[in-house]
Structure formats: structure tokens, C-alpha cells
mmCIF file of N, CA and C in Angstrom:
data_model
loop_
_atom_site.group_PDB
_atom_site.id
_atom_site.type_symbol
_atom_site.label_atom_id
_atom_site.label_comp_id
_atom_site.label_asym_id
_atom_site.label_seq_id
_atom_site.Cartn_x
_atom_site.Cartn_y
_atom_site.Cartn_z
ATOM 1 N N GLU A 1 1.168 3.697 -1.100
ATOM 2 C CA GLU A 1 1.523 2.397 -1.647
ATOM 3 C C GLU A 1 0.361 2.226 -2.320
ATOM 4 N N THR A 2 -1.095 2.469 -2.453
ATOM 5 C CA THR A 2 -1.993 1.994 -2.957
ATOM 6 C C THR A 2 -2.193 2.715 -4.550
ATOM 7 N N ALA A 3 -1.778 3.764 -4.718
ATOM 8 C CA ALA A 3 -1.689 4.427 -5.889
ATOM 9 C C ALA A 3 -0.170 3.953 -6.546
ATOM 10 N N LEU A 4 0.619 3.592 -6.114
ATOM 11 C CA LEU A 4 1.912 2.893 -6.798
ATOM 12 C C LEU A 4 1.337 1.515 -7.389
ATOM 13 N N VAL A 5 0.608 0.888 -6.604
ATOM 14 C CA VAL A 5 0.143 -0.673 -6.949
ATOM 15 C C VAL A 5 -0.698 -0.233 -7.995
ATOM 16 N N PHE A 6 -1.576 0.591 -8.023
ATOM 17 C CA PHE A 6 -2.749 0.838 -9.428
ATOM 18 C C PHE A 6 -1.829 0.946 -10.453
ATOM 19 N N PHE A 7 -1.074 2.049 -10.385
ATOM 20 C CA PHE A 7 -0.389 2.686 -11.583
ATOM 21 C C PHE A 7 0.389 1.405 -11.874
ATOM 22 N N ALA A 8 1.010 0.569 -11.463
ATOM 23 C CA ALA A 8 1.891 -0.719 -11.907
ATOM 24 C C ALA A 8 1.044 -1.680 -12.621
ATOM 25 N N ASN A 9 -0.308 -1.880 -12.013
ATOM 26 C CA ASN A 9 -0.945 -2.793 -12.655
ATOM 27 C C ASN A 9 -1.873 -2.230 -13.898
ATOM 28 N N GLN A 10 -1.865 -1.131 -13.783
ATOM 29 C CA GLN A 10 -2.420 -0.366 -15.117
ATOM 30 C C GLN A 10 -1.466 -0.557 -16.100
ATOM 31 N N ALA A 11 -0.140 -0.448 -15.826
ATOM 32 C CA ALA A 11 0.901 -0.402 -16.859
ATOM 33 C C ALA A 11 1.190 -2.198 -17.357
ATOM 34 N N LEU A 12 0.822 -2.953 -16.440
ATOM 35 C CA LEU A 12 1.025 -4.331 -16.726
ATOM 36 C C LEU A 12 0.145 -4.755 -17.401
ATOM 37 N N GLU A 13 -1.396 -4.329 -17.256
ATOM 38 C CA GLU A 13 -2.355 -4.295 -18.191
ATOM 39 C C GLU A 13 -2.079 -3.739 -19.774
ATOM 40 N N THR A 14 -1.710 -2.565 -19.813
ATOM 41 C CA THR A 14 -1.201 -1.914 -21.193
ATOM 42 C C THR A 14 -0.279 -2.749 -21.920
ATOM 43 N N ALA A 15 0.593 -3.376 -21.093
ATOM 44 C CA ALA A 15 1.882 -4.159 -21.772
ATOM 45 C C ALA A 15 1.246 -5.479 -22.141
ATOM 46 N N VAL A 16 0.386 -6.014 -21.505
ATOM 47 C CA VAL A 16 -0.198 -7.365 -22.002
ATOM 48 C C VAL A 16 -1.348 -7.084 -23.113
ATOM 49 N N GLN A 17 -2.068 -6.083 -23.172
ATOM 50 C CA GLN A 17 -2.723 -5.716 -24.463
ATOM 51 C C GLN A 17 -1.925 -5.300 -25.446
ATOM 52 N N ASP A 18 -1.131 -4.697 -25.591
ATOM 53 C CA ASP A 18 -0.066 -4.510 -26.809
ATOM 54 C C ASP A 18 0.575 -5.629 -27.220
ATOM 55 N N SER A 19 1.012 -6.438 -26.191
ATOM 56 C CA SER A 19 1.871 -7.856 -26.770
ATOM 57 C C SER A 19 0.491 -8.674 -27.310
ATOM 58 N N ALA A 20 -0.337 -9.038 -26.665
ATOM 59 C CA ALA A 20 -1.270 -10.076 -26.956
ATOM 60 C C ALA A 20 -2.027 -9.758 -28.632
ATOM 61 N N ARG A 21 -1.927 -8.256 -28.680
ATOM 62 C CA ARG A 21 -2.176 -8.357 -30.145
ATOM 63 C C ARG A 21 -1.402 -8.864 -31.432
ATOM 64 N N GLN A 22 -0.197 -8.945 -31.011
ATOM 65 C CA GLN A 22 0.711 -9.616 -31.943
ATOM 66 C C GLN A 22 0.331 -11.243 -32.069
ATOM 67 N N ILE A 23 -0.413 -11.727 -31.078
ATOM 68 C CA ILE A 23 -0.871 -13.028 -31.199
ATOM 69 C C ILE A 23 -2.058 -12.826 -32.064
ATOM 70 N N MET A 24 -3.347 -12.097 -31.872
ATOM 71 C CA MET A 24 -4.080 -11.892 -32.450
ATOM 72 C C MET A 24 -4.033 -11.867 -34.044
ATOM 73 N N THR A 25 -3.093 -11.060 -34.328
ATOM 74 C CA THR A 25 -2.890 -10.916 -35.641
ATOM 75 C C THR A 25 -1.747 -11.880 -36.345
ATOM 76 N N GLY A 26 -1.496 -12.849 -35.603
ATOM 77 C CA GLY A 26 -0.745 -13.931 -36.110
ATOM 78 C C GLY A 26 0.740 -13.515 -36.450
ATOM 79 N N GLN A 27 1.261 -12.303 -35.818
ATOM 80 C CA GLN A 27 2.513 -12.214 -35.689
ATOM 81 C C GLN A 27 3.634 -13.037 -35.189
ATOM 82 N N VAL A 28 3.084 -13.279 -33.951
ATOM 83 C CA VAL A 28 3.867 -14.467 -33.449
ATOM 84 C C VAL A 28 4.002 -15.756 -33.972
ATOM 85 N N GLN A 29 2.884 -16.270 -34.346
ATOM 86 C CA GLN A 29 2.801 -17.358 -34.854
ATOM 87 C C GLN A 29 3.738 -17.721 -36.232
ATOM 88 N N MET A 30 3.487 -16.695 -37.065
ATOM 89 C CA MET A 30 4.209 -16.794 -38.359
ATOM 90 C C MET A 30 5.812 -16.479 -38.262
ATOM 91 N N ALA A 31 6.328 -15.661 -37.068
ATOM 92 C CA ALA A 31 7.497 -15.470 -36.879
ATOM 93 C C ALA A 31 8.115 -16.412 -36.079
ATOM 94 N N GLY A 32 7.365 -17.521 -35.498
ATOM 95 C CA GLY A 32 7.803 -18.814 -34.685
ATOM 96 C C GLY A 32 8.132 -18.239 -33.379
ATOM 97 N N LYS A 33 7.765 -17.241 -32.805
ATOM 98 C CA LYS A 33 8.420 -16.900 -31.616
ATOM 99 C C LYS A 33 7.979 -17.566 -30.413
ATOM 100 N N THR A 34 8.994 -17.667 -29.674
ATOM 101 C CA THR A 34 8.959 -18.848 -28.450
ATOM 102 C C THR A 34 8.643 -17.946 -27.463
ATOM 103 N N ALA A 35 8.090 -18.752 -26.125
ATOM 104 C CA ALA A 35 7.322 -17.912 -24.943
ATOM 105 C C ALA A 35 8.620 -17.191 -24.261
ATOM 106 N N ALA A 36 9.533 -17.510 -24.430
ATOM 107 C CA ALA A 36 10.835 -16.536 -23.951
ATOM 108 C C ALA A 36 10.749 -15.458 -24.725
ATOM 109 N N GLN A 37 10.663 -15.267 -26.116
ATOM 110 C CA GLN A 37 10.817 -14.125 -26.825
ATOM 111 C C GLN A 37 9.465 -13.285 -26.594
ATOM 112 N N PHE A 38 8.203 -14.018 -26.605
ATOM 113 C CA PHE A 38 6.934 -13.013 -26.210
ATOM 114 C C PHE A 38 7.135 -12.563 -24.892
ATOM 115 N N LYS A 39 7.713 -13.122 -24.032
ATOM 116 C CA LYS A 39 7.831 -12.382 -22.613
ATOM 117 C C LYS A 39 8.665 -11.455 -22.812
ATOM 118 N N THR A 40 10.000 -11.546 -23.253
ATOM 119 C CA THR A 40 10.897 -10.329 -23.656
ATOM 120 C C THR A 40 10.014 -9.308 -23.949
ATOM 121 N N ASP A 41 9.098 -9.391 -24.898
ATOM 122 C CA ASP A 41 8.275 -8.409 -25.566
ATOM 123 C C ASP A 41 7.609 -7.758 -24.357
ATOM 124 N N VAL A 42 6.881 -8.395 -23.895
ATOM 125 C CA VAL A 42 5.973 -8.104 -22.750
ATOM 126 C C VAL A 42 6.875 -7.047 -21.896
ATOM 127 N N CYS A 43 7.872 -7.859 -21.228
ATOM 128 C CA CYS A 43 8.727 -6.993 -20.202
ATOM 129 C C CYS A 43 9.564 -5.865 -20.981
ATOM 130 N N GLN A 44 9.721 -5.795 -22.154
ATOM 131 C CA GLN A 44 10.127 -4.441 -22.493
ATOM 132 C C GLN A 44 9.295 -3.120 -22.599
ATOM 133 N N ARG A 45 8.266 -3.430 -22.325
ATOM 134 C CA ARG A 45 6.922 -2.436 -22.104
ATOM 135 C C ARG A 45 6.801 -2.047 -20.831
ATOM 136 N N ILE A 46 7.405 -2.712 -19.813
ATOM 137 C CA ILE A 46 7.375 -2.304 -18.490
ATOM 138 C C ILE A 46 8.494 -2.470 -17.495
ATOM 139 N N THR A 47 9.683 -2.064 -18.168
ATOM 140 C CA THR A 47 10.815 -2.379 -17.658
ATOM 141 C C THR A 47 11.095 -1.467 -16.183
ATOM 142 N N ALA A 48 10.479 -0.236 -16.308
ATOM 143 C CA ALA A 48 10.714 0.773 -15.379
ATOM 144 C C ALA A 48 10.122 0.388 -13.859
ATOM 145 N N LEU A 49 9.345 -0.439 -14.093
ATOM 146 C CA LEU A 49 8.281 -0.863 -12.697
ATOM 147 C C LEU A 49 8.361 -2.468 -12.047
ATOM 148 N N PHE A 50 8.771 -3.009 -13.268
ATOM 149 C CA PHE A 50 8.837 -4.732 -12.945
ATOM 150 C C PHE A 50 10.505 -5.124 -13.258
ATOM 151 N N THR A 51 10.426 -6.190 -12.559
ATOM 152 C CA THR A 51 11.857 -7.233 -12.581
ATOM 153 C C THR A 51 11.182 -8.235 -13.724
ATOM 154 N N CYS A 52 11.678 -8.428 -14.893
ATOM 155 C CA CYS A 52 11.170 -9.322 -15.916
ATOM 156 C C CYS A 52 11.125 -10.803 -15.169
ATOM 157 N N GLU A 53 12.147 -11.243 -14.684
ATOM 158 C CA GLU A 53 12.558 -12.497 -13.808
ATOM 159 C C GLU A 53 11.059 -13.106 -13.281
ATOM 160 N N ALA A 54 10.675 -12.068 -12.691
ATOM 161 C CA ALA A 54 9.398 -12.231 -11.641
ATOM 162 C C ALA A 54 7.936 -11.812 -12.350
ATOM 163 N N VAL A 55 8.093 -11.596 -13.813
ATOM 164 C CA VAL A 55 6.829 -11.751 -14.404
ATOM 165 C C VAL A 55 6.582 -13.045 -15.028
ATOM 166 N N ASP A 56 5.342 -13.586 -14.668
ATOM 167 C CA ASP A 56 4.994 -14.830 -15.450
ATOM 168 C C ASP A 56 4.135 -14.671 -16.802
ATOM 169 N N ILE A 57 4.259 -15.507 -17.677
ATOM 170 C CA ILE A 57 3.149 -14.956 -18.822
ATOM 171 C C ILE A 57 2.790 -16.237 -19.193
ATOM 172 N N ASP A 58 1.518 -16.526 -19.198
ATOM 173 C CA ASP A 58 0.437 -17.743 -19.708
ATOM 174 C C ASP A 58 -0.134 -17.292 -20.745
ATOM 175 N N VAL A 59 0.003 -18.403 -21.948
ATOM 176 C CA VAL A 59 -0.951 -18.111 -23.340
ATOM 177 C C VAL A 59 -1.726 -19.305 -23.140
ATOM 178 N N LYS A 60 -3.155 -19.378 -23.494
ATOM 179 C CA LYS A 60 -3.670 -20.810 -23.638
ATOM 180 C C LYS A 60 -4.670 -20.510 -24.519
ATOM 181 N N SER A 61 -5.046 -21.403 -25.527
ATOM 182 C CA SER A 61 -5.909 -21.271 -26.548
ATOM 183 C C SER A 61 -6.950 -22.270 -25.790
ATOM 184 N N TYR A 62 -8.210 -21.923 -26.485
ATOM 185 C CA TYR A 62 -9.471 -22.575 -26.115
ATOM 186 C C TYR A 62 -10.383 -22.980 -27.161
ATOM 187 N N PRO A 63 -11.266 -23.814 -27.326
ATOM 188 C CA PRO A 63 -11.992 -24.202 -28.254
ATOM 189 C C PRO A 63 -13.096 -23.189 -28.339
ATOM 190 N N THR A 64 -13.423 -22.724 -26.954
ATOM 191 C CA THR A 64 -15.008 -22.189 -26.983
ATOM 192 C C THR A 64 -14.572 -20.850 -26.227
ATOM 193 N N PHE A 65 -15.253 -19.852 -25.862
ATOM 194 C CA PHE A 65 -15.480 -18.757 -24.942
ATOM 195 C C PHE A 65 -15.743 -19.269 -23.556
ATOM 196 N N ALA A 66 -17.030 -20.277 -23.674
ATOM 197 C CA ALA A 66 -17.324 -20.744 -22.447
ATOM 198 C C ALA A 66 -16.531 -21.987 -21.676
ATOM 199 N N SER A 67 -15.425 -22.311 -22.462
ATOM 200 C CA SER A 67 -14.289 -23.114 -21.900
ATOM 201 C C SER A 67 -13.354 -22.203 -21.161
ATOM 202 N N VAL A 68 -13.326 -20.962 -21.512
ATOM 203 C CA VAL A 68 -12.281 -20.196 -20.739
ATOM 204 C C VAL A 68 -12.024 -20.160 -19.324
ATOM 205 N N ASP A 69 -10.813 -20.381 -19.072
ATOM 206 C CA ASP A 69 -10.751 -20.527 -17.324
ATOM 207 C C ASP A 69 -9.942 -19.183 -17.042
ATOM 208 N N VAL A 70 -10.376 -18.410 -16.246
ATOM 209 C CA VAL A 70 -9.499 -17.158 -15.875
ATOM 210 C C VAL A 70 -9.463 -17.091 -14.233
ATOM 211 N N SER A 71 -9.508 -18.199 -13.701
ATOM 212 C CA SER A 71 -9.284 -18.198 -12.253
ATOM 213 C C SER A 71 -8.249 -17.553 -11.883
ATOM 214 N N ARG A 72 -8.485 -17.103 -10.457
ATOM 215 C CA ARG A 72 -6.755 -16.607 -10.021
ATOM 216 C C ARG A 72 -5.985 -17.777 -9.579
ATOM 217 N N PRO A 73 -4.880 -17.621 -10.128
ATOM 218 C CA PRO A 73 -3.832 -18.778 -10.049
ATOM 219 C C PRO A 73 -3.137 -18.900 -8.478
ATOM 220 N N VAL A 74 -4.229 -19.366 -7.608
ATOM 221 C CA VAL A 74 -3.815 -19.003 -6.191
ATOM 222 C C VAL A 74 -4.512 -20.256 -5.536
ATOM 223 N N ASP A 75 -3.737 -21.147 -4.839
ATOM 224 C CA ASP A 75 -4.540 -22.255 -4.112
ATOM 225 C C ASP A 75 -5.174 -21.914 -2.871
ATOM 226 N N ALA A 76 -5.832 -23.153 -2.273
ATOM 227 C CA ALA A 76 -6.439 -22.971 -1.314
ATOM 228 C C ALA A 76 -5.946 -22.178 -0.122
ATOM 229 N N SER A 77 -4.658 -22.417 0.143
ATOM 230 C CA SER A 77 -3.994 -21.732 1.169
ATOM 231 C C SER A 77 -3.569 -20.213 0.826
ATOM 232 N N GLY A 78 -3.931 -19.829 -0.286
ATOM 233 C CA GLY A 78 -3.391 -18.633 -0.747
ATOM 234 C C GLY A 78 -1.941 -18.263 -1.188
ATOM 235 N N ASN A 79 -1.459 -19.195 -1.594
ATOM 236 C CA ASN A 79 -0.158 -19.206 -2.155
ATOM 237 C C ASN A 79 -0.457 -19.230 -3.938
ATOM 238 N N TYR A 80 0.866 -18.669 -4.404
ATOM 239 C CA TYR A 80 0.607 -18.419 -5.841
ATOM 240 C C TYR A 80 0.857 -19.727 -6.609
ATOM 241 N N VAL A 81 0.214 -20.135 -7.809
ATOM 242 C CA VAL A 81 0.330 -21.230 -8.782
ATOM 243 C C VAL A 81 1.014 -20.661 -9.842
ATOM 244 N N LYS A 82 2.302 -20.942 -10.465
ATOM 245 C CA LYS A 82 2.838 -20.544 -11.431
ATOM 246 C C LYS A 82 2.286 -21.068 -12.474
ATOM 247 N N LEU A 83 1.911 -20.567 -13.789
ATOM 248 C CA LEU A 83 1.143 -20.976 -14.916
ATOM 249 C C LEU A 83 2.078 -20.446 -16.270
ATOM 250 N N THR A 84 2.510 -21.311 -17.024
ATOM 251 C CA THR A 84 3.434 -20.596 -18.007
ATOM 252 C C THR A 84 3.568 -21.234 -19.122
ATOM 253 N N ARG A 85 2.269 -21.717 -19.574
ATOM 254 C CA ARG A 85 1.774 -22.298 -20.905
ATOM 255 C C ARG A 85 2.238 -21.398 -21.966
ATOM 256 N N PHE A 86 2.352 -21.797 -23.109
ATOM 257 C CA PHE A 86 2.332 -21.051 -24.263
ATOM 258 C C PHE A 86 1.997 -21.455 -25.456
ATOM 259 N N GLU A 87 0.429 -21.711 -25.602
ATOM 260 C CA GLU A 87 -0.350 -21.787 -26.920
ATOM 261 C C GLU A 87 -0.976 -20.859 -27.229
ATOM 262 N N PRO A 88 -0.358 -20.144 -28.713
ATOM 263 C CA PRO A 88 -0.928 -18.846 -29.333
ATOM 264 C C PRO A 88 -1.896 -19.106 -30.204
ATOM 265 N N GLY A 89 -2.300 -20.458 -30.495
ATOM 266 C CA GLY A 89 -2.957 -21.046 -31.247
ATOM 267 C C GLY A 89 -2.977 -20.660 -32.836
ATOM 268 N N LYS A 90 -3.836 -20.913 -33.432
ATOM 269 C CA LYS A 90 -3.953 -20.406 -35.144
ATOM 270 C C LYS A 90 -5.003 -19.723 -35.360
ATOM 271 N N ALA A 91 -5.205 -19.822 -36.900
ATOM 272 C CA ALA A 91 -6.132 -18.527 -37.114
ATOM 273 C C ALA A 91 -7.643 -18.868 -36.442
ATOM 274 N N LYS A 92 -8.444 -17.867 -36.132
ATOM 275 C CA LYS A 92 -9.740 -18.074 -35.465
ATOM 276 C C LYS A 92 -9.896 -18.835 -33.909
ATOM 277 N N ASP A 93 -8.814 -18.897 -33.427
ATOM 278 C CA ASP A 93 -8.670 -19.562 -32.204
ATOM 279 C C ASP A 93 -9.100 -18.654 -30.844
ATOM 280 N N ILE A 94 -9.453 -19.150 -29.889
ATOM 281 C CA ILE A 94 -9.813 -18.220 -28.807
ATOM 282 C C ILE A 94 -8.269 -18.338 -27.810
ATOM 283 N N VAL A 95 -7.960 -17.124 -27.555
ATOM 284 C CA VAL A 95 -6.780 -17.419 -26.834
ATOM 285 C C VAL A 95 -6.987 -16.150 -25.740
ATOM 286 N N VAL A 96 -6.359 -16.520 -24.678
ATOM 287 C CA VAL A 96 -6.098 -15.538 -23.175
ATOM 288 C C VAL A 96 -4.798 -15.745 -22.879
ATOM 289 N N VAL A 97 -4.319 -14.340 -22.600
ATOM 290 C CA VAL A 97 -2.978 -14.254 -22.498
ATOM 291 C C VAL A 97 -3.001 -13.601 -21.039
ATOM 292 N N ARG A 98 -2.311 -14.033 -20.311
ATOM 293 C CA ARG A 98 -1.997 -13.399 -18.634
ATOM 294 C C ARG A 98 -1.010 -13.316 -18.400
ATOM 295 N N ALA A 99 -0.518 -12.091 -17.577
ATOM 296 C CA ALA A 99 0.541 -11.852 -16.871
ATOM 297 C C ALA A 99 0.367 -11.547 -15.591
ATOM 298 N N THR A 100 1.162 -12.220 -14.743
ATOM 299 C CA THR A 100 0.998 -12.308 -13.151
ATOM 300 C C THR A 100 2.422 -11.622 -12.773
ATOM 301 N N TYR A 101 2.360 -10.844 -11.798
ATOM 302 C CA TYR A 101 3.435 -10.379 -10.947
ATOM 303 C C TYR A 101 2.995 -10.222 -9.426
ATOM 304 N N ARG A 102 3.789 -10.749 -8.688
ATOM 305 C CA ARG A 102 3.494 -10.694 -7.584
ATOM 306 C C ARG A 102 4.490 -9.770 -6.732
ATOM 307 N N TRP A 103 3.645 -8.409 -6.435
ATOM 308 C CA TRP A 103 4.148 -6.792 -5.902
ATOM 309 C C TRP A 103 4.709 -6.892 -4.708
ATOM 310 N N PRO A 104 5.780 -6.965 -4.081
ATOM 311 C CA PRO A 104 6.143 -7.033 -2.697
ATOM 312 C C PRO A 104 5.618 -5.875 -2.131
ATOM 313 N N LEU A 105 5.150 -5.993 -0.726
ATOM 314 C CA LEU A 105 4.266 -4.530 -0.281
ATOM 315 C C LEU A 105 5.590 -4.206 1.098
ATOM 316 N N PHE A 106 5.319 -3.173 1.203
ATOM 317 C CA PHE A 106 6.497 -2.741 2.101
ATOM 318 C C PHE A 106 5.635 -2.026 3.318
ATOM 319 N N VAL A 107 4.385 -1.505 3.240
ATOM 320 C CA VAL A 107 3.697 -0.860 4.237
ATOM 321 C C VAL A 107 2.458 -1.842 4.303
ATOM 322 N N SER A 108 2.886 -2.684 5.105
ATOM 323 C CA SER A 108 1.585 -3.982 5.403
ATOM 324 C C SER A 108 0.982 -4.081 6.922
ATOM 325 N N GLY A 109 1.666 -3.049 7.291
ATOM 326 C CA GLY A 109 1.066 -2.987 8.975
ATOM 327 C C GLY A 109 -0.142 -1.837 9.316
ATOM 328 N N PHE A 110 -0.359 -1.356 10.205
ATOM 329 C CA PHE A 110 -1.509 -0.358 10.379
ATOM 330 C C PHE A 110 -2.748 -0.707 10.160
ATOM 331 N N GLY A 111 -3.180 -2.128 10.204
ATOM 332 C CA GLY A 111 -4.678 -2.605 10.249
ATOM 333 C C GLY A 111 -5.047 -2.542 8.531
ATOM 334 N N TYR A 112 -4.161 -2.277 7.663
ATOM 335 C CA TYR A 112 -4.611 -2.514 6.459
ATOM 336 C C TYR A 112 -3.569 -2.828 5.593
ATOM 337 N N SER A 113 -3.896 -3.833 4.522
ATOM 338 C CA SER A 113 -2.632 -4.435 3.782
ATOM 339 C C SER A 113 -3.632 -4.955 2.535
ATOM 340 N N LEU A 114 -2.592 -4.302 1.510
ATOM 341 C CA LEU A 114 -3.408 -4.999 0.092
ATOM 342 C C LEU A 114 -2.727 -6.380 -0.221
ATOM 343 N N GLY A 115 -2.051 -7.122 0.474
ATOM 344 C CA GLY A 115 -1.433 -8.482 0.362
ATOM 345 C C GLY A 115 -2.161 -9.497 0.297
ATOM 346 N N ASP A 116 -2.470 -10.382 -0.633
ATOM 347 C CA ASP A 116 -3.570 -11.409 -1.068
ATOM 348 C C ASP A 116 -2.788 -12.710 -1.098
ATOM 349 N N VAL A 117 -1.566 -12.796 -1.378
ATOM 350 C CA VAL A 117 -0.604 -13.961 -1.626
ATOM 351 C C VAL A 117 0.815 -14.165 -1.065
ATOM 352 N N ASP A 118 0.903 -15.213 -0.693
ATOM 353 C CA ASP A 118 2.541 -15.568 -0.047
ATOM 354 C C ASP A 118 2.311 -14.843 1.318
ATOM 355 N N GLY A 119 1.505 -15.301 2.089
ATOM 356 C CA GLY A 119 1.578 -15.094 3.310
ATOM 357 C C GLY A 119 0.896 -13.711 3.808
ATOM 358 N N LYS A 120 0.288 -13.021 2.539
ATOM 359 C CA LYS A 120 -0.217 -11.720 2.269
ATOM 360 C C LYS A 120 0.718 -10.742 2.506
ATOM 361 N N SER A 121 2.231 -11.147 2.383
ATOM 362 C CA SER A 121 3.096 -10.069 2.143
ATOM 363 C C SER A 121 3.408 -9.617 0.456
ATOM 364 N N LYS A 122 2.759 -10.129 -0.267
ATOM 365 C CA LYS A 122 2.738 -9.437 -1.634
ATOM 366 C C LYS A 122 1.238 -9.532 -2.286
ATOM 367 N N LYS A 123 0.859 -8.551 -3.246
ATOM 368 C CA LYS A 123 -0.319 -8.092 -3.961
ATOM 369 C C LYS A 123 -0.184 -8.991 -5.204
ATOM 370 N N LEU A 124 -0.839 -9.898 -5.468
ATOM 371 C CA LEU A 124 -0.979 -10.311 -7.104
ATOM 372 C C LEU A 124 -1.462 -9.678 -7.937
ATOM 373 N N MET A 125 -0.746 -9.395 -8.931
ATOM 374 C CA MET A 125 -1.337 -8.541 -10.119
ATOM 375 C C MET A 125 -1.675 -9.270 -10.938
ATOM 376 N N VAL A 126 -2.758 -9.346 -12.002
ATOM 377 C CA VAL A 126 -2.952 -10.013 -13.073
ATOM 378 C C VAL A 126 -3.561 -9.367 -14.188
ATOM 379 N N ALA A 127 -2.933 -9.235 -15.115
ATOM 380 C CA ALA A 127 -3.118 -8.607 -16.491
ATOM 381 C C ALA A 127 -3.785 -9.641 -17.371
ATOM 382 N N THR A 128 -4.917 -9.435 -18.076
ATOM 383 C CA THR A 128 -5.325 -10.566 -18.969
ATOM 384 C C THR A 128 -6.100 -9.871 -20.464
ATOM 385 N N ALA A 129 -5.948 -10.738 -21.398
ATOM 386 C CA ALA A 129 -6.331 -10.559 -22.763
ATOM 387 C C ALA A 129 -7.010 -11.358 -23.374
ATOM 388 N N SER A 130 -8.342 -11.250 -23.751
ATOM 389 C CA SER A 130 -9.174 -12.742 -24.364
ATOM 390 C C SER A 130 -9.469 -12.055 -25.557
ATOM 391 N N PHE A 131 -9.320 -12.968 -26.565
ATOM 392 C CA PHE A 131 -9.642 -12.631 -27.876
ATOM 393 C C PHE A 131 -9.872 -13.674 -28.591
ATOM 394 N N ARG A 132 -10.178 -13.419 -30.175
ATOM 395 C CA ARG A 132 -10.303 -14.521 -30.923
ATOM 396 C C ARG A 132 -9.261 -14.269 -32.073
ATOM 397 N N ASN A 133 -8.411 -14.960 -32.019
ATOM 398 C CA ASN A 133 -7.375 -14.634 -33.267
ATOM 399 C C ASN A 133 -7.967 -14.379 -34.787
ATOM 400 N N GLU A 134 -7.415 -13.513 -35.308
ATOM 401 C CA GLU A 134 -7.810 -13.160 -36.603
ATOM 402 C C GLU A 134 -7.958 -14.157 -37.862
ATOM 403 N N PRO A 135 -8.767 -14.254 -38.311
ATOM 404 C CA PRO A 135 -8.673 -15.309 -39.703
ATOM 405 C C PRO A 135 -7.632 -14.759 -40.580
ATOM 406 N N GLY A 136 -6.742 -15.718 -41.026
ATOM 407 C CA GLY A 136 -5.474 -15.581 -41.569
ATOM 408 C C GLY A 136 -4.632 -16.550 -41.862
ATOM 409 N N PRO A 137 -3.411 -16.644 -42.437
ATOM 410 C CA PRO A 137 -2.833 -17.763 -43.084
ATOM 411 C C PRO A 137 -1.576 -18.302 -42.002
ATOM 412 N N PHE A 138 -2.106 -18.443 -40.776
ATOM 413 C CA PHE A 138 -1.418 -18.936 -39.716
ATOM 414 C C PHE A 138 -1.784 -19.865 -39.002
#
């Protein structure tokens, strides 16, 4: 199960990087894409491994890199905290795109478990892209 989780997380990372590029270049902003449309774009890249309804996308713009918050979206009790902002920003803004997915674990006994959220029954996958939007007419 460890290898499958690693492979799935890499697929999620690749999907986020590829989709985030559309924000960085202003394509999302100039097309007026919504959060749902952006999520669909991410999900189309990972359909074989993930249920799109369970993927959460968070897009947030920041004034400086020092103000960026990429802390794990988990509360003090180990429960997942859903973040679904959609702020792709404008030209030269700093943006962080994150996709999260709670991977259900089936083999969690035997003294070893990858589980880290929801009572340790799921593995939280977080894929992140952070960048400065390109200068442009958006």
C-alpha cells in the first residue's frame, strides 16, 4: 500500500503543478474561470486514481512570500480542515495552489499505518505549487 500511496501523491503533485501554471500565466484569470472549473481541470489529470468529489482545491494569493501559510490543514485533534478558497490573483501576485485528498487506508493493522487524519484511517495527501504570477495584462 505504501508504493500506491507514493505513486498517487506524485500524480496529485504533477496535476497541481500543471494546472497551477494556468494561473501563473494568467490563463485562468483572463478566461474568468471559476473555482469549479479549475478543480475540474486538476481532476481531469488524475481521474484514474482519485474521486474528484473528494479532492479539495485551495488557491490563495499573498502580498509577500514571507506571509505564505502552507501549514497542514489539520486541527489539534488530527481532523482534516477543509480549505477551498479561490484567489488566483493578478499579475505579479504570489499564489499558492494546494490540492488535498484523504486517501482511505485498507491495511492499517500489523503495527504500522500511514494514517494521519480522521482517526488515522486515512492518509492526508497535500500537493502544493507556490509561485509569483507572471507580469501581464491580467
